[in-house]
Amino acid sequence: MGETAVDQIIQISEEAEEFQKDAKLGKELSVKHPLQNTWSLWFFKNDKSKTWAANLRKITNFDSVEDFWGIYNHLQVASKLGIGCDYSLFKEGIQPMWEDTKNRCGGRWLVNLSKSQRQTELDRLWLETLLCLIGEAFGEDSDHVCGAVVQLRGKGDKLAVWTNEADNAESVVKIGKSFKERLTLPPKFPLIYEKHMDTANKTGSQTKHKYSI
């Protein structure tokens, strides 16, 4: 009887220890991994009956790795958006428009994609861009990054990373080089930087490039 009682106590102790381990593991799994910044995801719908501002809608904010994936996995992928529609991801408090004070003096690294690349490359490139942003992949220059935009257009799609100081050449070029490397774009693929004020004040269909890589 003594051995049986001891065996039972040992078994109960072992089960309790396993339960505590499982509980600890469950608690660790439930702890979210915070991002350095809180990010806002925006959607622009091309409804010509509404103003530009009325077509722009903030979907949600998030500040953890887990929340990002939860949102991304429930969103329609960029390649399936309608023509004229955009997704934007910007730091909380910055709107995806030139007029925002954080964007006014900045510009964008622009990737122009053909219609044929919409089904083969767009979703991969957009996801990698998102990961660059939330993962602060630009190092100390990440503070100069405002957000990113993907735009579906009839003649070809656009992908861009926006920065806050177009005239800060050293930082802008470092961001551009890192961006091109992370997207694994071919060396001869043209990555161009446009200043927002130049884009806003352009007289023709083309905006002059401030930098190119």
CSV table of C-alpha atoms in Angstrom, one decimal:
chain,number,residue,atom,x,y,z
A,1,MET,CA,0.0,0.0,0.0
A,2,GLY,CA,2.9,2.4,0.9
A,3,GLU,CA,4.5,2.0,-2.5
A,4,THR,CA,1.2,2.5,-4.3
A,5,ALA,CA,0.5,5.7,-2.4
A,6,VAL,CA,4.1,7.0,-3.1
A,7,ASP,CA,3.7,6.1,-6.8
A,8,GLN,CA,0.4,8.0,-6.9
A,9,ILE,CA,2.0,11.1,-5.2
A,10,ILE,CA,4.9,11.0,-7.7
A,11,GLN,CA,2.5,10.6,-10.6
A,12,ILE,CA,0.3,13.5,-9.4
A,13,SER,CA,3.5,15.6,-8.9
A,14,GLU,CA,4.7,14.8,-12.4
A,15,GLU,CA,1.3,15.6,-13.9
A,16,ALA,CA,1.2,18.9,-11.9
A,17,GLU,CA,4.7,19.8,-13.2
A,18,GLU,CA,3.6,19.0,-16.8
A,19,PHE,CA,0.5,21.1,-16.3
A,20,GLN,CA,2.6,24.0,-15.1
A,21,LYS,CA,4.9,23.7,-18.1
A,22,ASP,CA,2.0,23.6,-20.5
A,23,ALA,CA,0.4,26.6,-18.7
A,24,LYS,CA,3.7,28.5,-18.9
A,25,LEU,CA,4.1,27.6,-22.6
A,26,GLY,CA,0.5,28.7,-23.3
A,27,LYS,CA,1.2,32.0,-21.5
A,28,GLU,CA,4.4,32.6,-23.6
A,29,LEU,CA,2.5,31.8,-26.8
A,30,SER,CA,-0.2,34.3,-25.9
A,31,VAL,CA,2.3,37.1,-25.3
A,32,LYS,CA,2.4,39.3,-28.4
A,33,HIS,CA,5.6,40.5,-29.9
A,34,PRO,CA,5.4,44.3,-30.1
A,35,LEU,CA,6.5,46.3,-33.1
A,36,GLN,CA,8.7,49.4,-32.7
A,37,ASN,CA,5.9,51.5,-34.2
A,38,THR,CA,2.1,51.4,-34.4
A,39,TRP,CA,1.0,51.2,-38.0
A,40,SER,CA,-2.2,52.2,-39.8
A,41,LEU,CA,-3.6,50.3,-42.8
A,42,TRP,CA,-5.5,52.3,-45.3
A,43,PHE,CA,-7.7,51.5,-48.4
A,44,PHE,CA,-8.5,53.8,-51.3
A,45,LYS,CA,-11.5,52.8,-53.4
A,46,ASN,CA,-11.8,54.4,-56.8
A,47,ASP,CA,-15.4,55.7,-56.6
A,48,LYS,CA,-15.7,58.6,-59.0
A,49,SER,CA,-19.0,59.8,-57.4
A,50,LYS,CA,-17.0,60.7,-54.2
A,51,THR,CA,-14.1,63.1,-53.5
A,52,TRP,CA,-10.6,61.7,-53.2
A,53,ALA,CA,-10.7,62.2,-49.4
A,54,ALA,CA,-14.0,60.4,-49.1
A,55,ASN,CA,-12.6,57.4,-51.0
A,56,LEU,CA,-9.8,57.0,-48.5
A,57,ARG,CA,-10.6,54.9,-45.5
A,58,LYS,CA,-8.5,53.7,-42.6
A,59,ILE,CA,-9.0,50.0,-42.0
A,60,THR,CA,-7.3,49.5,-38.7
A,61,ASN,CA,-4.2,50.0,-36.5
A,62,PHE,CA,-1.8,47.3,-35.2
A,63,ASP,CA,1.3,47.2,-33.1
A,64,SER,CA,2.4,43.6,-32.9
A,65,VAL,CA,3.7,40.9,-35.2
A,66,GLU,CA,0.7,38.6,-34.5
A,67,ASP,CA,-1.8,41.4,-35.2
A,68,PHE,CA,-0.1,42.1,-38.5
A,69,TRP,CA,-0.4,38.5,-39.7
A,70,GLY,CA,-3.9,38.3,-38.5
A,71,ILE,CA,-4.9,41.3,-40.6
A,72,TYR,CA,-2.8,40.4,-43.6
A,73,ASN,CA,-4.1,36.8,-43.8
A,74,HIS,CA,-7.7,38.1,-43.9
A,75,LEU,CA,-7.2,40.8,-46.5
A,76,GLN,CA,-7.7,40.5,-50.2
A,77,VAL,CA,-4.3,40.3,-51.8
A,78,ALA,CA,-3.2,43.5,-53.6
A,79,SER,CA,-3.3,41.8,-57.1
A,80,LYS,CA,-7.0,41.2,-56.6
A,81,LEU,CA,-7.9,44.8,-55.9
A,82,GLY,CA,-9.9,46.8,-58.5
A,83,ILE,CA,-8.2,49.1,-61.0
A,84,GLY,CA,-7.7,52.5,-59.3
A,85,CYS,CA,-7.6,51.1,-55.8
A,86,ASP,CA,-4.8,51.4,-53.3
A,87,TYR,CA,-3.5,49.9,-50.1
A,88,SER,CA,-1.3,52.0,-47.9
A,89,LEU,CA,0.6,51.3,-44.7
A,90,PHE,CA,1.7,54.3,-42.7
A,91,LYS,CA,3.0,55.0,-39.2
A,92,GLU,CA,0.1,56.0,-36.9
A,93,GLY,CA,-0.7,59.7,-37.1
A,94,ILE,CA,0.5,60.0,-40.8
A,95,GLN,CA,-2.1,60.0,-43.5
A,96,PRO,CA,-1.2,58.6,-47.0
A,97,MET,CA,-1.3,61.9,-48.8
A,98,TRP,CA,1.2,64.6,-49.9
A,99,GLU,CA,-0.6,67.2,-47.8
A,100,ASP,CA,0.2,65.6,-44.5
A,101,THR,CA,2.9,67.6,-42.7
A,102,LYS,CA,5.1,64.5,-42.2
A,103,ASN,CA,5.0,63.9,-46.0
A,104,ARG,CA,5.1,67.4,-47.4
A,105,CYS,CA,8.8,67.7,-47.7
A,106,GLY,CA,9.4,64.1,-48.6
A,107,GLY,CA,9.1,61.9,-51.6
A,108,ARG,CA,8.8,58.3,-52.7
A,109,TRP,CA,11.0,55.4,-54.0
A,110,LEU,CA,8.8,54.2,-56.9
A,111,VAL,CA,8.7,50.7,-58.4
A,112,ASN,CA,6.8,50.7,-61.7
A,113,LEU,CA,5.4,47.3,-62.7
A,114,SER,CA,3.8,46.0,-65.9
A,115,LYS,CA,0.4,44.5,-66.0
A,116,SER,CA,1.9,41.1,-66.6
A,117,GLN,CA,3.8,41.4,-63.3
A,118,ARG,CA,0.5,41.8,-61.4
A,119,GLN,CA,-0.1,38.1,-61.1
A,120,THR,CA,3.5,37.0,-60.8
A,121,GLU,CA,5.3,39.6,-58.7
A,122,LEU,CA,3.0,42.2,-57.2
A,123,ASP,CA,1.9,40.3,-54.1
A,124,ARG,CA,5.4,39.1,-53.2
A,125,LEU,CA,6.8,42.6,-53.6
A,126,TRP,CA,4.0,44.2,-51.5
A,127,LEU,CA,4.4,41.7,-48.7
A,128,GLU,CA,8.2,42.2,-48.6
A,129,THR,CA,7.6,46.0,-48.5
A,130,LEU,CA,5.3,45.6,-45.6
A,131,LEU,CA,7.8,43.4,-43.7
A,132,CYS,CA,10.5,46.0,-44.4
A,133,LEU,CA,8.4,48.7,-42.8
A,134,ILE,CA,7.1,46.9,-39.7
A,135,GLY,CA,10.5,45.2,-39.2
A,136,GLU,CA,12.4,48.5,-39.3
A,137,ALA,CA,14.6,47.0,-42.1
A,138,PHE,CA,16.2,50.4,-42.9
A,139,GLY,CA,18.1,50.6,-39.6
A,140,GLU,CA,18.6,54.1,-38.2
A,141,ASP,CA,17.1,55.5,-41.4
A,142,SER,CA,13.7,53.8,-40.6
A,143,ASP,CA,12.9,57.0,-38.6
A,144,HIS,CA,12.8,58.8,-42.0
A,145,VAL,CA,10.3,56.2,-43.5
A,146,CYS,CA,6.6,57.3,-43.4
A,147,GLY,CA,4.9,54.4,-45.1
A,148,ALA,CA,4.3,52.6,-48.3
A,149,VAL,CA,1.6,52.5,-51.0
A,150,VAL,CA,0.6,49.9,-53.7
A,151,GLN,CA,-1.6,51.2,-56.5
A,152,LEU,CA,-3.4,49.2,-59.2
A,153,ARG,CA,-3.7,51.1,-62.4
A,154,GLY,CA,-4.8,50.2,-65.9
A,155,LYS,CA,-1.5,50.9,-67.6
A,156,GLY,CA,0.6,49.2,-64.9
A,157,ASP,CA,0.9,49.1,-61.1
A,158,LYS,CA,3.0,51.1,-58.7
A,159,LEU,CA,4.7,50.3,-55.4
A,160,ALA,CA,6.3,53.0,-53.4
A,161,VAL,CA,8.0,53.7,-50.0
A,162,TRP,CA,7.5,57.2,-48.8
A,163,THR,CA,10.2,59.1,-46.8
A,164,ASN,CA,9.9,62.4,-44.9
A,165,GLU,CA,12.9,64.4,-46.2
A,166,ALA,CA,13.6,64.4,-49.9
A,167,ASP,CA,16.6,66.6,-49.6
A,168,ASN,CA,18.3,64.3,-47.1
A,169,ALA,CA,20.2,62.6,-49.9
A,170,GLU,CA,22.4,60.3,-47.8
A,171,SER,CA,19.4,58.8,-45.9
A,172,VAL,CA,17.1,58.6,-49.0
A,173,VAL,CA,19.7,56.8,-51.1
A,174,LYS,CA,20.5,54.3,-48.3
A,175,ILE,CA,16.8,53.5,-47.9
A,176,GLY,CA,16.5,53.1,-51.7
A,177,LYS,CA,19.4,50.7,-51.9
A,178,SER,CA,18.1,48.6,-49.0
A,179,PHE,CA,14.6,48.6,-50.5
A,180,LYS,CA,15.9,47.4,-53.9
A,181,GLU,CA,18.0,44.7,-52.3
A,182,ARG,CA,15.1,43.4,-50.1
A,183,LEU,CA,12.8,43.2,-53.1
A,184,THR,CA,15.6,41.3,-55.0
A,185,LEU,CA,15.1,43.5,-58.0
A,186,PRO,CA,17.6,42.9,-60.9
A,187,PRO,CA,20.5,45.4,-60.9
A,188,LYS,CA,19.3,47.0,-64.2
A,189,PHE,CA,15.7,47.4,-62.8
A,190,PRO,CA,15.2,51.2,-62.5
A,191,LEU,CA,14.2,52.4,-59.0
A,192,ILE,CA,13.5,56.1,-59.0
A,193,TYR,CA,12.8,58.7,-56.3
A,194,GLU,CA,10.3,61.4,-56.9
A,195,LYS,CA,9.9,64.5,-54.6
A,196,HIS,CA,6.2,65.0,-53.7
A,197,MET,CA,6.3,68.7,-54.5
A,198,ASP,CA,7.6,67.9,-57.9
A,199,THR,CA,4.9,65.4,-58.5
A,200,ALA,CA,2.2,67.8,-57.2
A,201,ASN,CA,3.5,70.6,-59.5
A,202,LYS,CA,4.3,68.7,-62.6
A,203,THR,CA,3.0,70.1,-65.9
A,204,GLY,CA,3.2,67.0,-68.0
A,205,SER,CA,2.7,63.3,-67.5
A,206,GLN,CA,6.2,62.7,-66.2
A,207,THR,CA,7.7,63.7,-62.9
A,208,LYS,CA,11.5,64.4,-62.9
A,209,HIS,CA,13.6,62.0,-60.8
A,210,LYS,CA,15.5,63.4,-57.9
A,211,TYR,CA,17.5,60.1,-57.4
A,212,SER,CA,17.7,56.8,-59.2
A,213,ILE,CA,19.3,53.5,-58.4
